[in-house]
Each structure stands twice: as C-alpha cells, then as structure tokens.
Amino acid sequence: MTQQNNPQKAAPLEGLSLLQHVYDPATFRQQGHALIDLLADHLEAVQHQQDPTVMPYQNPEESYTYWQQELLAPLLNDPLPLFEAVIKRSVKVHHPHYLGHQVAVTAPAAALAGLVSTVLNQGMALYEMGMVSVPMERLVTELLAQKIGYDSSSNGILTSGGTLANLTALLTARSMKAPSNVWTEGHQERLAIMVSEEAHYCVDRAARIMGLGSAGIIKLPTDERFKMRTDLLEQYLTQAKSKGLHVFAIVGSCCSTSTGSHDDLVAIADFAERHNIWFHADGAHGGAAVFSQKYRHLLNGMERADSVVVDFHKVLMTPALATALVFKKGSDGFNTFQQRAQYLWNSSEADWYNPGKRTFECTKYMMSLKIFVLLRLYGEAGFAAAVERLYDLGQKFAAMISTRPDFELAMPPECNIVCFRIVKNGVADLNAYNLQCRQKLLEKGHFYIVQTTLRDVVYLRISIMNPLTTENDFVLLLDELTAIQHES
Ligand SMILES: Cc1ncc(COP(=O)(O)O)c(C=O)c1O
C-alpha cells in the first residue's frame, strides 16, 4: 500500500518541501546519533549476554503479518522504533552463543565504513565514480595476492559474494581454456568442470548457468574426511574425454562448507598443470587463513591456483558483501567479459581502474572501504587474530566433545566448523533424535546452531564466527543439549 491510498499515513508535507525534509542534514544528524546509541547498547547487551535470546525465531507467516502491519503504522518522522523492532527480531550474531551460519560477526568500525559508503553511494563501474574506493580495491586485492603467494603480475577485483565470485572465476576459466570463443560463438564443444561432491552448491549452480548441464559438472567422491579423492582425478578425466567432454576447469574447496575440510590443493595443482586445466581455489570461507602463519599450511598449493576467491564477510569480520577474486595472472581477469559499454569507457584497454570491465556488477557497493578501514585500524594482525582465535576454538570444542560420552564428532575439525552429534544409548533413530534436540534448542533461543547430513547421518554443526565466544559458552551449550535429552 502506498502512502497516497492510505489516508492514515498521509504525509504532512508534499512535493519539494517533502523532498527537502527527506534530505535534511539536521534530522540525519539527530537520528544518526540516536541510532549509534541504540546499536552500541545492543552490542553491549548481547556481548555481555544481558539478553539470553540469540535466536528470536518467528514463523514466516507471522513475521510477514507483523511487518505488513508495521508498514501501515506511521513512524511520525522517527525511524528509531522501526530500527528497534528490527534489532529485536533479528538473529543476534554478536552474541557469544551465535554458532550458526558462516556470516561475519561484524567489527563495528567496518559497519561505520558501510554507513559512509551508503551515504556517498559511489557507482564504482568506472574510475570517475569510484576515485577513492577503486584504488583501495586494488590495494586490498594486491595485499591478498601477496598473502596467497602470488607475484606482482597478480591482481583482482572485489565482487558481491562468493557465489558471484565463483561464477566470475569460472567464466574467466572458460574464456582462457575453452578451445573456441564461447563469448561470440557459443559452445562449440561439450565443456565440463571437475569439483568435489562436497563443494558449495554455488559451483554446481555456476556450471548450469554457464549452460554446461548435468554432464558438464563432474563430481569427484570424497574420502573419510570429506576431501576430494584426488587419486581418482586421472580416471575421471579419462572417462570424461571418452564421453567427448572437454574439461576446462577444476575447483578445489578450501574449505568445504559442511565440514570445513580442505582439499589437497597441491595434488589438484599438479593435475591441472599436467592437463592444462584452469585451477580455481574456492576459499570463500577458509581462504582467510592466508593471514595466519599458524593455519596457512591448510592452504598449501593455493599459490599455484589460477584464481582464488576469499570472502571477507565470513571469518574476516567484514559486513556483507565483500568478496575478493584474485587472479594469479592479473591480465586473465580482463578476458572474463567482452562487453563494450560506450557510455562508460571508450576503449577495451586492460585498465585496472575501471572495475566494470572485470566485474559482473555495473553499480557496485564501495566494499573496499570496509576492508581498508580494518587494515588501517588493526593491520593484518587483526585478520590473523580472528582466524587464529576462531580456528583454535574449533580445536577446543572438539577436545571437549571427546570428553563427553553422549556426543561424538563427525571427524576432527580443521578450522572453525565442527560437526558433532548426540549418541544416546537406546535411541533407535539417532537422526530424528538429533533433529528433535536441535529444534528444542532453537525454541529455547539461547543458542543458534545448525545441522547437516553427511552420508545419511544427521550431525549438529557449529561454525564459530564470534571471536568473543569462550570455552565456557561451549560448556553451556553441551549442558543445555544434555538437559534437553533428559527432558525427552
Ligand atoms: C566454500 C564456499 N563457497 C562459496 C560460498 C558462497 O559464498 P557467499 O555466501 O558469499 O555467496 C560459501 C558460503 O558459505 C562457501 O562456504
């Protein structure tokens, strides 16, 4: 319903005076100060666990009805009640008991950078509309390239999420390795990519968007630790060739989403080099470990990948979305798209300062500022500290599980993702039992954890995203799960 056909909500101002009111700096100043106070109070309350509710679950229909009514209620020139309701009804990612999906527990300074970006709203497709953020983007991706171990011929871009970055990398791979020019001629041959069965679903989706079909995504089985069976690569390639498929890319997961398992990137690099296949490393989650001396070894071989994706908006404390796609040979990135946009730029030159030539997006958020501000304030040490704290906590949680007889691990964790389950004697259907216990845990609202199914076995799954979570929070989680078992 618009304001016009809702008499109750008729704005007192109209036309130019309404617009002058919309842009009034004094109102922004006053409301902005009040909002920062509100958010700081929220952070204080959840960090210190004054409010025990992490997950204020509402069913979708109930939530829709609530917001439908809110839309009709006049705000009387004060957006604060709306923001209060949003905070109250959202998952509290800053709560130390938030152990759910892999979203960053945002560093407040990066959120302030987000506010600057949204007010200034630079377009970013071309240099003229991104004179600050474009050079920052180059600096941030150059730093990442250096951490990966690439030389100075490397560079990259920032883009809107790991899903889009993986698709972009595979488009580049196809341009570089497919025998014909797919951009102008379409597929002249049947193309395929190789990937582990545990890869994030966005890789499968990317392959299908690219028109490769089911046959064009060859899924390698995984071993007992859910890593790609690289011993089968030659056999699978021979089979693909015998079916007339041209494999142009292989994707290594570092790490996989469900279990946090790292594929053997060295073996994948050897294979890719032997067969002139593009090697893409999907480090959306685990690529962050390039900042940590302690955990960099998990990514051995990444420096040999043709392209790498790292989400800053997961382990690295940056608000969504902020994903880097870095190419070993920076010039490759200019072959991803072959569009001409005369109104934006005059030449197809490989200039680093017009991001639209290399990104899917035309208008793009100033995402580099959010990363840049964290680097300025805390240096690389800030990112290293986050990775090490979260990955160390993964080890500690696993050690704790081993001391509790009614729990078991799916496998020893490699990072901050841990899969475990309740194993209660006398329960016939442990899968149903674990699902039930998680549901009860969610209903209590004091913890947010997720679940996954690995080879038909249901596991509870935590991704430890909050550096302020402590071992005591793990004790409380396991105690609450134990109490739930006694209730049932
Ligand atoms: C390994 C991996 N790749 C890709 C993605 C997708 O990234 P995004 O959520 O930024 O689109 C994820 C998300 O969890 C992931 O874990």
PDB file of C-alpha atoms and ligand atoms in Angstrom, residues 102 161-164 166 200 202 255-257 282 284-285 311 313-314 321 323, ligand 1:
ATOM      1  CA  GLN A 102      29.074 -18.526   8.305  1.00  0.00           C
ATOM      2  CA  GLY A 161      29.712 -12.551  -2.615  1.00  0.00           C
ATOM      3  CA  GLY A 162      31.429 -15.887  -3.030  1.00  0.00           C
ATOM      4  CA  THR A 163      28.638 -17.207  -5.232  1.00  0.00           C
ATOM      5  CA  LEU A 164      29.115 -14.467  -7.823  1.00  0.00           C
ATOM      6  CA  ASN A 166      32.988 -18.339  -8.197  1.00  0.00           C
ATOM      7  CA  HIS A 200      29.453 -25.411  -2.183  1.00  0.00           C
ATOM      8  CA  CYS A 202      27.052 -22.365  -5.958  1.00  0.00           C
ATOM      9  CA  CYS A 255      37.392 -25.370   2.831  1.00  0.00           C
ATOM     10  CA  SER A 256      34.137 -27.172   2.115  1.00  0.00           C
ATOM     11  CA  THR A 257      31.060 -25.636   3.681  1.00  0.00           C
ATOM     12  CA  ASP A 282      37.237 -21.663  -3.605  1.00  0.00           C
ATOM     13  CA  ALA A 284      35.241 -18.261   0.317  1.00  0.00           C
ATOM     14  CA  HIS A 285      35.360 -19.444   3.912  1.00  0.00           C
ATOM     15  CA  ASP A 311      35.058 -13.784   1.407  1.00  0.00           C
ATOM     16  CA  HIS A 313      32.412 -11.220   5.085  1.00  0.00           C
ATOM     17  CA  LYS A 314      32.898 -14.580   6.761  1.00  0.00           C
ATOM     18  CA  LEU A 321      29.120  -8.360   0.983  1.00  0.00           C
ATOM     19  CA  THR A 323      34.468 -10.883  -1.673  1.00  0.00           C
TER      20      THR A 323
HETATM   21  C1  LIG B   1      33.136 -22.792   0.217  1.00  0.00           C
HETATM   22  C2  LIG B   1      32.077 -21.764  -0.082  1.00  0.00           C
HETATM   23  N1  LIG B   1      31.989 -21.264  -1.327  1.00  0.00           N
HETATM   24  C3  LIG B   1      31.070 -20.338  -1.650  1.00  0.00           C
HETATM   25  C4  LIG B   1      30.171 -19.877  -0.720  1.00  0.00           C
HETATM   26  C5  LIG B   1      29.147 -18.852  -1.120  1.00  0.00           C
HETATM   27  O1  LIG B   1      29.572 -17.607  -0.671  1.00  0.00           O
HETATM   28  P1  LIG B   1      28.551 -16.380  -0.484  1.00  0.00           P
HETATM   29  O2  LIG B   1      27.645 -16.778   0.626  1.00  0.00           O
HETATM   30  O3  LIG B   1      29.447 -15.240  -0.142  1.00  0.00           O
HETATM   31  O4  LIG B   1      27.834 -16.182  -1.775  1.00  0.00           O
HETATM   32  C6  LIG B   1      30.222 -20.372   0.593  1.00  0.00           C
HETATM   33  C7  LIG B   1      29.249 -19.916   1.598  1.00  0.00           C
HETATM   34  O5  LIG B   1      29.154 -20.420   2.686  1.00  0.00           O
HETATM   35  C8  LIG B   1      31.210 -21.337   0.921  1.00  0.00           C
HETATM   36  O6  LIG B   1      31.320 -21.833   2.161  1.00  0.00           O
END
